[in-house]
Tab-separated table of N, CA and C in Angstrom:
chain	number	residue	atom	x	y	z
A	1	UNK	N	104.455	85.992	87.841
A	1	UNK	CA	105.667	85.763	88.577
A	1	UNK	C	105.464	84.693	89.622
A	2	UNK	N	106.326	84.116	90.362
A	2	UNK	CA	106.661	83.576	91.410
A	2	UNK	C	105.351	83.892	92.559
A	3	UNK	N	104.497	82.979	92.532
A	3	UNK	CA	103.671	82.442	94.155
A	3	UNK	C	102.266	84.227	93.487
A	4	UNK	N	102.315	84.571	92.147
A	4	UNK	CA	101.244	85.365	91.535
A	4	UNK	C	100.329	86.083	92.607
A	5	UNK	N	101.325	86.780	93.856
A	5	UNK	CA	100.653	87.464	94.065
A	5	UNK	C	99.848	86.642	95.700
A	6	UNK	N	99.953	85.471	95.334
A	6	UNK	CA	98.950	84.628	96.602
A	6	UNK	C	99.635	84.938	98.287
A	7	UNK	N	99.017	84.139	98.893
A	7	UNK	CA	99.920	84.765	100.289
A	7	UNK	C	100.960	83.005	100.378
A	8	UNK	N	101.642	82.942	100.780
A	8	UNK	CA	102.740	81.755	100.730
A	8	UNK	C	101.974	81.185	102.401
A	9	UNK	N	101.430	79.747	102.194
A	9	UNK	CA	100.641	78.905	103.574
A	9	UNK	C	102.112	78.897	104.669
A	10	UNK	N	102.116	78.920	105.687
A	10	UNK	CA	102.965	78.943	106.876
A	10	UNK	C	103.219	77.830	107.183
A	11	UNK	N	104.268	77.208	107.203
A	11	UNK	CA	104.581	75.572	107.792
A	11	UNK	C	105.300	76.032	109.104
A	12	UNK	N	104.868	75.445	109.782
A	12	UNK	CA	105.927	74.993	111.426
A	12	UNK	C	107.085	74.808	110.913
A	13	UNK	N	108.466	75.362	111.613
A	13	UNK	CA	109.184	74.459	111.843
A	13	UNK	C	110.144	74.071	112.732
A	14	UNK	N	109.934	73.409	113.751
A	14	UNK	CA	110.094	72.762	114.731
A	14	UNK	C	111.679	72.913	114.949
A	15	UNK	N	112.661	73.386	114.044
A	15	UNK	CA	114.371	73.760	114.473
A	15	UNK	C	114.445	74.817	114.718
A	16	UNK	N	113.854	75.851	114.631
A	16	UNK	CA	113.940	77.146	115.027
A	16	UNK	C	112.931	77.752	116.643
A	17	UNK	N	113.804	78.930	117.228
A	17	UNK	CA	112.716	79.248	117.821
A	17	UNK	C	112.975	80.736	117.796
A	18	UNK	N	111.870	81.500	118.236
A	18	UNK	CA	111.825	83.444	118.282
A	18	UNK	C	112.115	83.277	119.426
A	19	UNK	N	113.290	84.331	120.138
A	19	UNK	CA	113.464	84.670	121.448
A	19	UNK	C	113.006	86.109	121.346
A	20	UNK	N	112.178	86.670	122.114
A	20	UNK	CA	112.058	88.375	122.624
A	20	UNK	C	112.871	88.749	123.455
A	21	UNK	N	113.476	89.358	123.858
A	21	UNK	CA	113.949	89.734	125.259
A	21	UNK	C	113.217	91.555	125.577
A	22	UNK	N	113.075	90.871	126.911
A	22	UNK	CA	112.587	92.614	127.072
A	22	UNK	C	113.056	93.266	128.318
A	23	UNK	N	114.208	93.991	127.936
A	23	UNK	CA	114.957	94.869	129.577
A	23	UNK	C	114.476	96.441	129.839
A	24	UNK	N	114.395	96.815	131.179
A	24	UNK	CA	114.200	97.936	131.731
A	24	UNK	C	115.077	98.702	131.248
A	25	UNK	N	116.843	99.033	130.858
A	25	UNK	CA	117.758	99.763	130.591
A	25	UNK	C	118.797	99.577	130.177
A	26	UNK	N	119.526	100.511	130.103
A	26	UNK	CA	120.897	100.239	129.038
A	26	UNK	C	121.574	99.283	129.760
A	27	UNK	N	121.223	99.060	131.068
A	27	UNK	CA	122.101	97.908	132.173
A	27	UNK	C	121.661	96.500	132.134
A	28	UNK	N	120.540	96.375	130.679
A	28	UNK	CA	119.664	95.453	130.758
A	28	UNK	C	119.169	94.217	131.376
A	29	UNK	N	118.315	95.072	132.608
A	29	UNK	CA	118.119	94.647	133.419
A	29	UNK	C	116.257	93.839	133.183
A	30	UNK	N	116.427	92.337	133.391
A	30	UNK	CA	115.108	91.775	132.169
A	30	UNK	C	113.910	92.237	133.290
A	31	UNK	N	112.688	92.510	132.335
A	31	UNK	CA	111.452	92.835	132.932
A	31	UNK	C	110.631	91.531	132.920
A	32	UNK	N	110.634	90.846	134.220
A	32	UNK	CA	109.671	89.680	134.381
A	32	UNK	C	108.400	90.067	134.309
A	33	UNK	N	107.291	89.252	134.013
A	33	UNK	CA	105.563	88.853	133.954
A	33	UNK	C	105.275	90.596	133.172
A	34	UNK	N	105.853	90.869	132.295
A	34	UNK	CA	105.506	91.694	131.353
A	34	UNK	C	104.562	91.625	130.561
A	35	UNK	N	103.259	91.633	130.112
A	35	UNK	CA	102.127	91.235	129.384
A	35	UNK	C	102.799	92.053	127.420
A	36	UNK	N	103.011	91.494	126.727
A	36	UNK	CA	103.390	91.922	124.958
A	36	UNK	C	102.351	91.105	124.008
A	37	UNK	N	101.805	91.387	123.133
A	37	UNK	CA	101.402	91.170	122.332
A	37	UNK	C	102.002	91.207	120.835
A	38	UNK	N	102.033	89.727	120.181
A	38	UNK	CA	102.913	89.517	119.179
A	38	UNK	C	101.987	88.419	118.109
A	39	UNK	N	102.053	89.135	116.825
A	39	UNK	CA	101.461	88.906	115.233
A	39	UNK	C	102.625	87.768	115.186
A	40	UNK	N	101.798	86.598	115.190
A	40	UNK	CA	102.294	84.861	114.662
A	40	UNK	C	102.164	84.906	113.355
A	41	UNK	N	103.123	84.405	113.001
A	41	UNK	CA	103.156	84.041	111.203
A	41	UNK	C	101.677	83.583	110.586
A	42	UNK	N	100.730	82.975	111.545
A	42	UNK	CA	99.622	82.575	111.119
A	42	UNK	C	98.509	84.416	110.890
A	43	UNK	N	99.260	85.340	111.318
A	43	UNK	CA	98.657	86.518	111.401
A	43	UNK	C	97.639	86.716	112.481
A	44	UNK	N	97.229	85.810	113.340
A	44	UNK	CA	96.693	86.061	114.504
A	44	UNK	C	97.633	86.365	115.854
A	45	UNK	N	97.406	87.592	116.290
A	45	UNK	CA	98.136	88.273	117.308
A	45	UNK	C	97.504	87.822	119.423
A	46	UNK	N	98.238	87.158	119.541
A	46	UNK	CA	98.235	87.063	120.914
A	46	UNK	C	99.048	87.433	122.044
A	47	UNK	N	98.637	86.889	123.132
A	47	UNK	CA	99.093	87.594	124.327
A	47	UNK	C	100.097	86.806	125.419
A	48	UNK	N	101.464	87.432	124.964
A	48	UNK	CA	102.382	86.357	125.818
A	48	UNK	C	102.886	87.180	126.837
A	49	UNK	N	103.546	86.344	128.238
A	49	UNK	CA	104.168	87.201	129.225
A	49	UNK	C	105.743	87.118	129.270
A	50	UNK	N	106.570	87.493	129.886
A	50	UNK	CA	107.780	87.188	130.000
A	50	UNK	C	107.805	86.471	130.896
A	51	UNK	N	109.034	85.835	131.058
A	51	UNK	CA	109.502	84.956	132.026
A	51	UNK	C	110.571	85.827	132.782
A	52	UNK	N	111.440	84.992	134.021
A	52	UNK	CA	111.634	85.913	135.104
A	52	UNK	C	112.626	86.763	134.186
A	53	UNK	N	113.304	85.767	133.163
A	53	UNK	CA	114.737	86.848	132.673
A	53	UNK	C	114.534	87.351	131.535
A	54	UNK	N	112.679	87.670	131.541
A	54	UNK	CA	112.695	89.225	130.384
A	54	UNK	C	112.148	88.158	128.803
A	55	UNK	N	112.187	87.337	128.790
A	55	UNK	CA	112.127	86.737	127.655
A	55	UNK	C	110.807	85.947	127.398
A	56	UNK	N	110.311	86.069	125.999
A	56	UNK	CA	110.033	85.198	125.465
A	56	UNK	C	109.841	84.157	124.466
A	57	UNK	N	110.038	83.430	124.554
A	57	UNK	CA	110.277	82.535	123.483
A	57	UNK	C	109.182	81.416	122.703
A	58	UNK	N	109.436	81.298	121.168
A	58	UNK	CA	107.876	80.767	120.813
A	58	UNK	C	108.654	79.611	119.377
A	59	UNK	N	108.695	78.382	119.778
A	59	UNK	CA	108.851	77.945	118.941
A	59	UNK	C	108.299	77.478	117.690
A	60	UNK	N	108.721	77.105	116.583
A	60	UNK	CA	107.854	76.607	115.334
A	60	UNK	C	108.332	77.886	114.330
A	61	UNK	N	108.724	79.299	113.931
A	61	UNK	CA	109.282	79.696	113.417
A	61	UNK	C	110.421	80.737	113.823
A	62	UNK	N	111.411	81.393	112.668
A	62	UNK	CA	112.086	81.970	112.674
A	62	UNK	C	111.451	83.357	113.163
A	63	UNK	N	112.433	84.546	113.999
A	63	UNK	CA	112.240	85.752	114.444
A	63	UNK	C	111.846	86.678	113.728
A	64	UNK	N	111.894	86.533	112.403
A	64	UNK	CA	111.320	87.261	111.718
A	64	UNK	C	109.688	87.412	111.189
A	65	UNK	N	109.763	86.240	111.401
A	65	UNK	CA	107.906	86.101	110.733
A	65	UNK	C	107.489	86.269	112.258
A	66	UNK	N	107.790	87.065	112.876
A	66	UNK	CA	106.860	87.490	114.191
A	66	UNK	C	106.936	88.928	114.179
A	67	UNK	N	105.895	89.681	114.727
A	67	UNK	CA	105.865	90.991	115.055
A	67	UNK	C	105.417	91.578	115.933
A	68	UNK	N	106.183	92.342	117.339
A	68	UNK	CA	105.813	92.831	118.144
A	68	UNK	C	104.456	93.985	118.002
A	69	UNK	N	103.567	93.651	118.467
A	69	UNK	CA	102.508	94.739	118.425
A	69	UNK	C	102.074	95.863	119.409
A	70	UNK	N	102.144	95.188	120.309
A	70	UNK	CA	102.126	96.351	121.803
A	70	UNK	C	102.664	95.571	122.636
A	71	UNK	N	103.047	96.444	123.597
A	71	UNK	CA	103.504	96.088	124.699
A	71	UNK	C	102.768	96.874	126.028
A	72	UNK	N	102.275	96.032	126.591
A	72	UNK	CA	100.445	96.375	127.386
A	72	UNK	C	101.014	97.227	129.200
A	73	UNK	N	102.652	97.275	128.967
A	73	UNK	CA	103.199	97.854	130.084
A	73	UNK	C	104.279	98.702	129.355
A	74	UNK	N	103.850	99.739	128.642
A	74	UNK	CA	104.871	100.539	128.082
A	74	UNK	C	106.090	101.365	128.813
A	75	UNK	N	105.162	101.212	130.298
A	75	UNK	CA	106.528	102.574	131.032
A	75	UNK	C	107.471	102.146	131.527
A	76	UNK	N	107.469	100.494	131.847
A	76	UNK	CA	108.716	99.510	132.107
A	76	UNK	C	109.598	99.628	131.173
A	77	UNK	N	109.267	99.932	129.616
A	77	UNK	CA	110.194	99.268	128.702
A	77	UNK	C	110.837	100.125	128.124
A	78	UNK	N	112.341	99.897	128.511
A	78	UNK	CA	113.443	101.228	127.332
A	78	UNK	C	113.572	100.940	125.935
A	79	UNK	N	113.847	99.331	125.482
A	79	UNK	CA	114.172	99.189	124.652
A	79	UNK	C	113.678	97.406	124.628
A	80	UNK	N	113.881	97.056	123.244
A	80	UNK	CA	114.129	95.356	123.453
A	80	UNK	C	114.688	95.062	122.242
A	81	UNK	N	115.286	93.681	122.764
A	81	UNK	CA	116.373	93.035	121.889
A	81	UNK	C	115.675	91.971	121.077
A	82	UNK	N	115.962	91.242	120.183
A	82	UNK	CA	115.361	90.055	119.705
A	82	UNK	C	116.260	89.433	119.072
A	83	UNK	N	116.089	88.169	118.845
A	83	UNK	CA	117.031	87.505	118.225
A	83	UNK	C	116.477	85.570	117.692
A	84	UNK	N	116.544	85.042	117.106
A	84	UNK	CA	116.068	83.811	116.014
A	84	UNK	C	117.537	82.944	116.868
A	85	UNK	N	116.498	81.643	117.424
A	85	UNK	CA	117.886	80.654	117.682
A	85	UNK	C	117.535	79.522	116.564
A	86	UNK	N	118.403	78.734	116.346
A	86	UNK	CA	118.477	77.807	115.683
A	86	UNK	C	118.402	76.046	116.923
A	87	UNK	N	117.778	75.290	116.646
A	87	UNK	CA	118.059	74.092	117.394
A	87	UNK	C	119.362	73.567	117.107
């Protein structure tokens, strides 16, 4: 079948970007300098912080080929949003 099984190589691409957002509550209120750890399409997982309004953002692919792995301040966090912008 189709790509037999292999893993498909990861290209950049530079029109898209992953936004995280990460709020304290249903009033979503953003959690600044939050330490999260997030699986890059390249499958190596690193260590990003938020910025003041809860977010972070990583350009070169779509929101999906990313995956939240921990979040290294769990008792701040109710919930989080995510969402794929387009350039």
């Amino acid at each position: 079948g189709f790509g037999a099984g292999k893993p498909v190589p990861f290209v950049k691409d530079d029109t898209v970007e992953a936004v995280f957002r990460f709020v304290r509550n249903r009033a979503r209120e953003p959690i600044g300098d939050l330490k999260v750890k997030i699986r890059h399409p390249d499958g190596v997982v690193r260590e990003h912080v938020t910025d003041a309004s809860g977010h972070v953002r990583i350009e070169g692919a779509a929101q999906d080929q990313f995956e939240v792995v921990e979040v290294l301040d769990a008792d701040h966090l109710a919930f989080a949003r995510q969402r794929t912008r387009r350039r």
